[in-house]
Amino acid sequence: MRDVAKLAGVSHQTVSRVINEHPNVRAETRERVLAAMRSLNYRRNLAARTLATRESHTLGIIGFETTLFGPESMLYGIESAARAAGYLVSVATVRDLEHRPVLEAVDRLAQHDVDGIIAIAPKASVITALTHAPGGLACVAVGGAGPIASPHGGSTPEEPFPTVRVDNAAGARLATRHLLDLGHATVHHAAGPPDWPESQARVEGWRETLYAAGAVVPPVTSGWWDAAAGYEQGRRLAADHSVTAVFCSNDRIALGVLRALQEAGRRVPEDVSVVGFDDMPDSGFFLPPLTTVHQDFAELGRRALALLLRHMGRPGDAPPEDVVVAPSLVPRASSAPPRAGSALPGSAPPGPGSAPTRSS
Amino acid sequence: MRDVAKLAGVSHQTVSRVINEHPNVRAETRERVLAAMRSLNYRRNLAARTLATRESHTLGIIGFETTLFGPESMLYGIESAARAAGYLVSVATVRDLEHRPVLEAVDRLAQHDVDGIIAIAPKASVITALTHAPGGLACVAVGGAGPIASPHGGSTPEEPFPTVRVDNAAGARLATRHLLDLGHATVHHAAGPPDWPESQARVEGWRETLYAAGAVVPPVTSGWWDAAAGYEQGRRLAADHSVTAVFCSNDRIALGVLRALQEAGRRVPEDVSVVGFDDMPDSGFFLPPLTTVHQDFAELGRRALALLLRHMGRPGDAPPEDVVVAPSLVPRASSAPPRAGSALPGSAPPGPGSAPTRSS
DNA sequence: GAGCACGTTGAGAACGGTAACACTCACGAA
DNA sequence: TTCGTGAGTGTTACCGTTCTCAACGTGCTC
């Protein structure tokens, strides 16, 4: 920078002003400085800038060390939005979402002077860890179930926290409603891990919809977010011939359920309808193509970044907003009306709103 | 730091020595400084350190803005290895793998003073862009096909470049050999994008194996790495009833092929055997469970980091190593011996090594 | 007892920017 | 004329480290 100043015949401060687009620089001077910068191939040193301003123009992302589709996609959404806003993102992953490892990740990011943190894949424990972040460090959680206390797990954090998330309950309602509308007496549910708020919210949306329709609410089974867990759950469901419709907490679980049903000789969608959640890129190519609930992860990432920047702007504590994105249903071949009289021993009463109209 | 020095009754320089574990500090002094640090809750400022040493202890990762399974997994492998080595990773993603965007990504990382760069998902164009990185910035590519020039695309970079990769050709040989050993007269191939070295190398391994076995080498079809492309290719393959075995360039392509075959009424593995590549977490739950080639992405990430650190150690140009990891075959239900006389009009000669022995 | 190597410590100058403030003009209002 | 004002610029301090070099014992050799 000193060299640039010398070459342009100005002081280093003027060079700094040009770099930072300060208005009070004569156009001619600015040009001279810019020319000098070009000819010297000058590039500002961000470390020095960080030292002086205490702003690193870097954002931290806390991720979960597992290839879950959602978190992945959000990483990209966040990164590209951050790039547009002039930030670089650094990632710190944690092996499990407990208090301790998350705190360490926050610490690591804080040490590298990140200006703010976005935590992906939050369980309640992640959020409580985040509230212990060093003062002044803006944090946002993306995913999770937001401040809506779950009626089951008592572990949801008490204090509100800035969050961006998909309306999981609404998505579950969409899926359940869809199956009910097709004429199924009731809908079974293959849930995700019981201690994940997103899973809890989906259970809730499902239960609520059945209840409102006067349908029987079958017991919930749960497991990890993968196909192996879905297979496990699917085997149990396949054994029960009263099951005609299954809503799965994500597409990977649905994949496992699909396989279990097929192994048991139950055809999809003729014997059993299956609906997933996520709309992964390939779920349209499952056998059969999977009806599912679409979430726009990229949009979620963008919103998360926007929220974080808003919070960074106001250094003190601003009201913690809760941004909610609506999911949508993607009907495909894995759901269809039940065969006449397929629910054989069905202890399920024909709920009120079960007119077999095709959902759009 | 000044405060710590004052409290411990030493100079700031001595504090610095304690932090950096310089040997020539009296044990008693060190203790005093450490105590002061603890009581003041002191934390070294990395920006200042970076400014003084020109080392940021941050690594850059250039990723591809798409959820491909491999790249994702490697990100985690790299991050956790980097953490262990005391580095934080920053990611810069590119929308497409062309020269220009990659250069910009390198630039952005360089501006943030990263100590080295790992590029994931390299096409040849990425590597050539990398060779133009600012001098002294260590770069490593992970994935790709390494310095082995492909016989087809003439675009492989001339100069060798430090690379970590799976032996794609060997994986393809494994898959092809497996199908041949099951008794198939020949093996068709649903390839990935023709301009990706990894895809090229798999084509090569496949072709070579067929050739060595004296089997007919059918024409290759290719497309993107996803199920949609696999479906497209699968439709064409399903129409040809002489096809009894298909090797797919990754699991997602295989998923699409599986669906196309099923739609066409061709059963897997009874009528057609299918083998994939990658061993994604859920491919054991495809219908039927997919025989595939396993690559250890986490290991790849670790190796990439190790190679990068080695290159960072030697500032000048060190011999660009090429680390190769061996893949392995995971036999599952999607591959089986052909039905007797299933390859009806087969112009394929019964190759020499085609004894129908089950591969392990 | 002088000279010397070595372990231990400190003072001051980088590192490359930004912030705060002072200064010089030109211009218009009192 | 005098003063205030605001644009344009330079001076100096400061951000929190590490690096260089000098200074001070201490114990050893000659």
CSV table of N, CA and C in Angstrom, one decimal, chain A residues 43-48 50-51 54 56-58 64-67 69 72-73 75-76 79-80 83 87-93 95 107-113 134 226-228 231 252 255-256 258-259 262 281-282 284-287 289, chain B residues 43-48 50-51 54 56-58 64-67 69 72-73 75-76 79-80 83 87-93 95 107-113 134 226-228 231 252 255-256 258-259 262 281-282 284-287 289:
chain,number,residue,atom,x,y,z
A,43,ARG,N,-3.0,-5.8,-3.8
A,43,ARG,CA,-4.2,-6.5,-3.2
A,43,ARG,C,-4.2,-6.2,-1.8
A,44,ARG,N,-5.3,-5.7,-1.3
A,44,ARG,CA,-5.3,-5.3,0.2
A,44,ARG,C,-5.1,-6.6,1.0
A,45,ASN,N,-4.5,-6.4,2.1
A,45,ASN,CA,-4.2,-7.5,3.0
A,45,ASN,C,-5.3,-7.6,4.1
A,46,LEU,N,-6.1,-8.7,4.0
A,46,LEU,CA,-7.3,-8.8,4.8
A,46,LEU,C,-6.9,-8.9,6.3
A,47,ALA,N,-5.8,-9.6,6.6
A,47,ALA,CA,-5.4,-9.8,8.0
A,47,ALA,C,-5.2,-8.4,8.6
A,48,ALA,N,-4.6,-7.5,8.0
A,48,ALA,CA,-4.3,-6.2,8.5
A,48,ALA,C,-5.6,-5.5,8.7
A,50,THR,N,-8.5,-6.8,9.2
A,50,THR,CA,-9.2,-7.4,10.3
A,50,THR,C,-8.7,-6.9,11.6
A,51,LEU,N,-7.4,-6.8,11.7
A,51,LEU,CA,-6.7,-6.4,12.9
A,51,LEU,C,-7.2,-5.0,13.3
A,54,ARG,N,-11.5,-5.1,13.4
A,54,ARG,CA,-12.1,-6.2,14.1
A,54,ARG,C,-13.2,-6.8,13.3
A,56,SER,N,-13.7,-9.5,10.1
A,56,SER,CA,-12.9,-10.4,9.3
A,56,SER,C,-13.6,-10.7,7.9
A,57,HIS,N,-14.8,-10.3,7.8
A,57,HIS,CA,-15.5,-10.6,6.6
A,57,HIS,C,-15.6,-12.1,6.3
A,58,THR,N,-15.6,-12.8,7.4
A,58,THR,CA,-15.7,-14.3,7.3
A,58,THR,C,-16.8,-14.7,8.2
A,64,PHE,N,-22.8,-30.6,10.6
A,64,PHE,CA,-22.9,-31.9,11.2
A,64,PHE,C,-22.1,-32.8,10.3
A,65,GLU,N,-21.2,-33.6,10.9
A,65,GLU,CA,-20.3,-34.4,10.1
A,65,GLU,C,-20.9,-35.6,9.5
A,66,THR,N,-22.0,-35.4,8.7
A,66,THR,CA,-22.7,-36.5,8.2
A,66,THR,C,-23.3,-36.0,6.9
A,67,THR,N,-23.4,-36.9,5.9
A,67,THR,CA,-24.0,-36.4,4.6
A,67,THR,C,-25.5,-36.6,4.7
A,69,PHE,N,-28.8,-34.9,3.4
A,69,PHE,CA,-29.0,-34.1,2.2
A,69,PHE,C,-29.3,-32.6,2.5
A,72,GLU,N,-26.3,-30.4,3.6
A,72,GLU,CA,-25.4,-30.2,2.5
A,72,GLU,C,-25.9,-29.1,1.6
A,73,SER,N,-27.1,-29.2,1.2
A,73,SER,CA,-27.7,-28.2,0.3
A,73,SER,C,-27.7,-26.8,0.9
A,75,LEU,N,-25.5,-25.6,2.9
A,75,LEU,CA,-24.2,-25.1,2.9
A,75,LEU,C,-24.0,-24.3,1.7
A,76,TYR,N,-24.4,-24.9,0.5
A,76,TYR,CA,-24.2,-24.2,-0.7
A,76,TYR,C,-25.0,-22.9,-0.8
A,79,GLU,N,-23.3,-20.4,1.3
A,79,GLU,CA,-22.0,-20.0,0.7
A,79,GLU,C,-22.2,-19.0,-0.4
A,80,SER,N,-23.1,-19.3,-1.3
A,80,SER,CA,-23.2,-18.5,-2.5
A,80,SER,C,-23.9,-17.1,-2.1
A,83,ARG,N,-21.0,-15.1,-0.5
A,83,ARG,CA,-20.1,-14.6,-1.5
A,83,ARG,C,-20.7,-13.3,-2.0
A,87,TYR,N,-18.7,-12.0,1.9
A,87,TYR,CA,-18.1,-12.8,3.0
A,87,TYR,C,-17.6,-14.1,2.5
A,88,LEU,N,-16.6,-14.6,3.2
A,88,LEU,CA,-16.1,-16.0,2.9
A,88,LEU,C,-16.6,-16.8,4.1
A,89,VAL,N,-16.9,-18.1,3.8
A,89,VAL,CA,-17.4,-18.9,4.9
A,89,VAL,C,-16.4,-20.0,5.3
A,90,SER,N,-16.3,-20.1,6.6
A,90,SER,CA,-15.4,-21.2,7.2
A,90,SER,C,-16.3,-22.2,7.9
A,91,VAL,N,-16.0,-23.4,7.7
A,91,VAL,CA,-16.9,-24.4,8.3
A,91,VAL,C,-16.2,-25.1,9.5
A,92,ALA,N,-16.9,-25.4,10.5
A,92,ALA,CA,-16.5,-26.2,11.6
A,92,ALA,C,-17.5,-27.3,11.8
A,93,THR,N,-17.1,-28.6,11.7
A,93,THR,CA,-18.1,-29.6,11.8
A,93,THR,C,-17.9,-30.3,13.1
A,95,ARG,N,-18.9,-33.9,15.4
A,95,ARG,CA,-19.2,-35.3,15.1
A,95,ARG,C,-20.6,-35.6,15.7
A,107,ASP,N,-16.0,-21.9,19.5
A,107,ASP,CA,-14.8,-21.4,20.0
A,107,ASP,C,-13.8,-21.3,18.9
A,108,ARG,N,-13.7,-22.3,18.1
A,108,ARG,CA,-12.7,-22.3,17.1
A,108,ARG,C,-13.0,-21.2,16.0
A,109,LEU,N,-14.3,-21.1,15.7
A,109,LEU,CA,-14.6,-20.0,14.8
A,109,LEU,C,-14.4,-18.7,15.4
A,110,ALA,N,-14.7,-18.5,16.7
A,110,ALA,CA,-14.6,-17.2,17.3
A,110,ALA,C,-13.1,-16.8,17.3
A,111,GLN,N,-12.2,-17.8,17.5
A,111,GLN,CA,-10.8,-17.6,17.5
A,111,GLN,C,-10.3,-17.0,16.2
A,112,HIS,N,-11.0,-17.5,15.2
A,112,HIS,CA,-10.6,-17.0,13.8
A,112,HIS,C,-11.4,-15.8,13.5
A,113,ASP,N,-11.9,-15.1,14.5
A,113,ASP,CA,-12.6,-13.8,14.2
A,113,ASP,C,-13.7,-13.8,13.3
A,134,PRO,N,-19.5,-16.4,22.7
A,134,PRO,CA,-18.9,-15.1,23.3
A,134,PRO,C,-19.8,-13.9,22.9
A,226,ASP,N,-31.7,-42.5,7.9
A,226,ASP,CA,-31.3,-43.1,6.7
A,226,ASP,C,-32.1,-44.3,6.3
A,227,ALA,N,-31.8,-44.9,5.2
A,227,ALA,CA,-32.6,-46.0,4.6
A,227,ALA,C,-32.5,-47.2,5.5
A,228,ALA,N,-31.4,-47.4,6.2
A,228,ALA,CA,-31.4,-48.6,7.0
A,228,ALA,C,-32.5,-48.5,8.1
A,231,TYR,N,-35.8,-49.1,6.6
A,231,TYR,CA,-36.0,-50.6,6.3
A,231,TYR,C,-36.5,-51.3,7.5
A,252,ARG,N,-34.9,-40.7,2.5
A,252,ARG,CA,-34.1,-41.9,2.7
A,252,ARG,C,-34.8,-42.9,3.5
A,255,LEU,N,-37.0,-44.6,1.2
A,255,LEU,CA,-36.4,-45.6,0.4
A,255,LEU,C,-36.3,-47.0,1.1
A,256,GLY,N,-35.9,-46.9,2.4
A,256,GLY,CA,-35.9,-48.2,3.1
A,256,GLY,C,-37.2,-48.8,3.3
A,258,LEU,N,-39.7,-48.5,1.2
A,258,LEU,CA,-40.1,-49.1,-0.1
A,258,LEU,C,-39.5,-50.5,-0.2
A,259,ARG,N,-38.2,-50.6,0.1
A,259,ARG,CA,-37.6,-51.9,0.0
A,259,ARG,C,-38.2,-53.0,0.9
A,262,GLN,N,-41.5,-54.0,-0.6
A,262,GLN,CA,-41.3,-54.9,-1.8
A,262,GLN,C,-40.9,-56.3,-1.4
A,281,PRO,N,-32.7,-34.9,-4.9
A,281,PRO,CA,-32.6,-34.9,-6.4
A,281,PRO,C,-33.1,-36.2,-7.1
A,282,ASP,N,-32.8,-37.3,-6.5
A,282,ASP,CA,-33.1,-38.6,-7.1
A,282,ASP,C,-34.4,-39.3,-6.7
A,284,GLY,N,-37.3,-38.8,-7.4
A,284,GLY,CA,-38.2,-39.0,-8.6
A,284,GLY,C,-37.8,-40.3,-9.3
A,285,PHE,N,-36.7,-40.9,-9.0
A,285,PHE,CA,-36.3,-42.1,-9.7
A,285,PHE,C,-36.3,-43.4,-8.8
A,286,PHE,N,-36.9,-43.2,-7.6
A,286,PHE,CA,-37.1,-44.4,-6.8
A,286,PHE,C,-38.0,-45.3,-7.5
A,287,LEU,N,-38.2,-46.5,-7.0
A,287,LEU,CA,-39.2,-47.5,-7.5
A,287,LEU,C,-40.3,-47.7,-6.5
A,289,PRO,N,-41.4,-43.8,-8.4
A,289,PRO,CA,-41.0,-42.4,-8.1
A,289,PRO,C,-41.8,-42.0,-6.9
B,43,ARG,N,-6.9,-14.9,25.0
B,43,ARG,CA,-7.0,-15.7,23.8
B,43,ARG,C,-6.2,-14.9,22.7
B,44,ARG,N,-5.3,-15.6,22.1
B,44,ARG,CA,-4.4,-15.0,21.1
B,44,ARG,C,-5.3,-14.5,20.0
B,45,ASN,N,-4.9,-13.4,19.4
B,45,ASN,CA,-5.6,-12.8,18.3
B,45,ASN,C,-5.0,-13.3,17.0
B,46,LEU,N,-5.8,-14.1,16.3
B,46,LEU,CA,-5.2,-14.8,15.1
B,46,LEU,C,-4.9,-13.8,14.0
B,47,ALA,N,-5.7,-12.7,13.9
B,47,ALA,CA,-5.5,-11.8,12.8
B,47,ALA,C,-4.1,-11.1,12.9
B,48,ALA,N,-3.8,-10.8,14.2
B,48,ALA,CA,-2.5,-10.1,14.4
B,48,ALA,C,-1.4,-11.1,14.1
B,50,THR,N,-1.5,-13.6,12.0
B,50,THR,CA,-1.5,-13.8,10.6
B,50,THR,C,-0.7,-12.6,9.9
B,51,LEU,N,-1.0,-11.4,10.4
B,51,LEU,CA,-0.3,-10.3,9.9
B,51,LEU,C,1.2,-10.4,10.1
B,54,ARG,N,2.3,-14.1,8.3
B,54,ARG,CA,1.8,-14.4,7.0
B,54,ARG,C,1.3,-15.9,6.9
B,56,SER,N,-2.1,-18.0,8.1
B,56,SER,CA,-3.4,-17.8,8.6
B,56,SER,C,-3.9,-19.0,9.4
B,57,HIS,N,-3.2,-20.1,9.2
B,57,HIS,CA,-3.7,-21.4,9.8
B,57,HIS,C,-5.2,-21.7,9.3
B,58,THR,N,-5.4,-21.3,8.1
B,58,THR,CA,-6.7,-21.5,7.4
B,58,THR,C,-6.4,-22.2,6.0
B,64,PHE,N,-17.7,-27.8,-5.5
B,64,PHE,CA,-18.6,-27.7,-6.7
B,64,PHE,C,-20.0,-27.5,-6.1
B,65,GLU,N,-20.6,-26.5,-6.6
B,65,GLU,CA,-21.9,-26.2,-6.0
B,65,GLU,C,-23.0,-27.1,-6.4
B,66,THR,N,-22.9,-28.3,-6.0
B,66,THR,CA,-23.8,-29.4,-6.4
B,66,THR,C,-23.7,-30.5,-5.4
B,67,THR,N,-24.8,-31.1,-5.0
B,67,THR,CA,-24.7,-32.1,-4.0
B,67,THR,C,-24.3,-33.4,-4.7
B,69,PHE,N,-22.4,-36.8,-4.1
B,69,PHE,CA,-22.0,-37.5,-2.9
B,69,PHE,C,-20.6,-37.5,-2.5
B,72,GLU,N,-19.1,-34.1,-1.2
B,72,GLU,CA,-19.6,-33.8,0.1
B,72,GLU,C,-18.8,-34.5,1.2
B,73,SER,N,-18.7,-35.8,1.0
B,73,SER,CA,-18.0,-36.7,2.0
B,73,SER,C,-16.6,-36.2,2.2
B,75,LEU,N,-15.4,-33.3,1.8
B,75,LEU,CA,-15.3,-32.1,2.6
B,75,LEU,C,-15.2,-32.4,4.1
B,76,TYR,N,-16.0,-33.3,4.6
B,76,TYR,CA,-15.9,-33.7,6.0
B,76,TYR,C,-14.6,-34.4,6.3
B,79,GLU,N,-12.1,-31.6,6.5
B,79,GLU,CA,-12.3,-30.7,7.6
B,79,GLU,C,-11.8,-31.3,8.9
B,80,SER,N,-12.2,-32.6,9.1
B,80,SER,CA,-11.8,-33.2,10.4
B,80,SER,C,-10.3,-33.4,10.5
B,83,ARG,N,-8.8,-30.0,11.2
B,83,ARG,CA,-9.0,-29.6,12.6
B,83,ARG,C,-7.9,-30.2,13.4
B,87,TYR,N,-5.9,-26.5,11.7
B,87,TYR,CA,-6.3,-25.6,10.7
B,87,TYR,C,-7.8,-25.4,10.6
B,88,LEU,N,-8.3,-24.3,10.2
B,88,LEU,CA,-9.7,-24.1,9.9
B,88,LEU,C,-9.9,-24.1,8.4
B,89,VAL,N,-11.0,-24.6,7.9
B,89,VAL,CA,-11.2,-24.6,6.5
B,89,VAL,C,-12.2,-23.6,6.0
B,90,SER,N,-11.9,-22.9,5.0
B,90,SER,CA,-12.9,-22.0,4.4
B,90,SER,C,-13.2,-22.6,3.0
B,91,VAL,N,-14.5,-22.5,2.6
B,91,VAL,CA,-14.9,-23.0,1.4
B,91,VAL,C,-15.3,-22.0,0.4
B,92,ALA,N,-14.9,-22.2,-0.8
B,92,ALA,CA,-15.3,-21.3,-1.9
B,92,ALA,C,-15.9,-22.3,-3.0
B,93,THR,N,-17.2,-22.1,-3.3
B,93,THR,CA,-17.8,-23.0,-4.3
B,93,THR,C,-17.9,-22.3,-5.6
B,95,ARG,N,-19.9,-22.4,-9.5
B,95,ARG,CA,-21.2,-22.9,-10.0
B,95,ARG,C,-20.8,-23.9,-11.2
B,107,ASP,N,-8.7,-16.8,-6.1
B,107,ASP,CA,-8.4,-15.4,-5.8
B,107,ASP,C,-9.0,-15.1,-4.4
B,108,ARG,N,-10.3,-15.4,-4.3
B,108,ARG,CA,-11.0,-15.1,-3.0
B,108,ARG,C,-10.3,-15.7,-1.8
B,109,LEU,N,-9.9,-17.0,-2.0
B,109,LEU,CA,-9.2,-17.7,-0.9
B,109,LEU,C,-7.9,-17.0,-0.6
B,110,ALA,N,-7.2,-16.7,-1.7
B,110,ALA,CA,-5.8,-16.1,-1.6
B,110,ALA,C,-5.9,-14.8,-0.8
B,111,GLN,N,-7.0,-14.0,-1.1
B,111,GLN,CA,-7.2,-12.8,-0.5
B,111,GLN,C,-7.3,-12.9,1.0
B,112,HIS,N,-8.0,-14.0,1.4
B,112,HIS,CA,-8.2,-14.3,2.8
B,112,HIS,C,-7.0,-15.0,3.4
B,113,ASP,N,-5.9,-15.0,2.7
B,113,ASP,CA,-4.6,-15.5,3.2
B,113,ASP,C,-4.6,-17.0,3.6
B,134,PRO,N,-1.6,-17.8,-7.3
B,134,PRO,CA,-0.5,-16.9,-6.9
B,134,PRO,C,0.7,-17.8,-6.4
B,226,ASP,N,-26.4,-37.9,-12.5
B,226,ASP,CA,-27.6,-38.1,-11.6
B,226,ASP,C,-28.5,-39.2,-12.2
B,227,ALA,N,-29.5,-39.5,-11.4
B,227,ALA,CA,-30.5,-40.5,-11.8
B,227,ALA,C,-31.2,-40.2,-13.0
B,228,ALA,N,-31.5,-38.9,-13.3
B,228,ALA,CA,-32.2,-38.6,-14.5
B,228,ALA,C,-31.4,-39.0,-15.7
B,231,TYR,N,-31.5,-42.7,-16.0
B,231,TYR,CA,-32.8,-43.2,-16.6
B,231,TYR,C,-32.8,-43.1,-18.1
B,252,ARG,N,-25.9,-43.1,-8.5
B,252,ARG,CA,-27.1,-42.4,-8.9
B,252,ARG,C,-27.5,-42.8,-10.3
B,255,LEU,N,-29.2,-45.9,-10.2
B,255,LEU,CA,-30.6,-45.8,-9.7
B,255,LEU,C,-31.6,-45.5,-10.9
B,256,GLY,N,-31.1,-44.6,-11.7
B,256,GLY,CA,-31.9,-44.3,-12.9
B,256,GLY,C,-32.0,-45.5,-13.8
B,258,LEU,N,-31.8,-48.6,-13.0
B,258,LEU,CA,-32.7,-49.6,-12.4
B,258,LEU,C,-34.2,-49.3,-12.7
B,259,ARG,N,-34.5,-48.0,-12.6
B,259,ARG,CA,-35.9,-47.7,-12.8
B,259,ARG,C,-36.3,-47.9,-14.3
B,262,GLN,N,-36.8,-51.6,-14.9
B,262,GLN,CA,-38.0,-52.1,-14.3
B,262,GLN,C,-39.3,-51.6,-15.1
B,281,PRO,N,-24.4,-44.2,1.0
B,281,PRO,CA,-24.9,-44.8,2.2
B,281,PRO,C,-26.2,-45.6,2.0
B,282,ASP,N,-27.0,-45.2,1.0
B,282,ASP,CA,-28.3,-45.9,0.9
B,282,ASP,C,-28.4,-46.9,-0.3
B,284,GLY,N,-27.4,-49.7,-0.6
B,284,GLY,CA,-27.7,-51.1,-0.1
B,284,GLY,C,-29.2,-51.2,0.0
B,285,PHE,N,-30.0,-50.1,-0.2
B,285,PHE,CA,-31.4,-50.2,0.0
B,285,PHE,C,-32.2,-49.9,-1.3
B,286,PHE,N,-31.4,-49.9,-2.4
B,286,PHE,CA,-32.1,-49.7,-3.7
B,286,PHE,C,-32.9,-51.0,-3.9
B,287,LEU,N,-33.7,-51.0,-5.0
B,287,LEU,CA,-34.4,-52.2,-5.3
B,287,LEU,C,-33.9,-52.7,-6.7
B,289,PRO,N,-30.9,-54.2,-3.8
B,289,PRO,CA,-29.7,-53.6,-3.2
B,289,PRO,C,-28.6,-53.7,-4.3
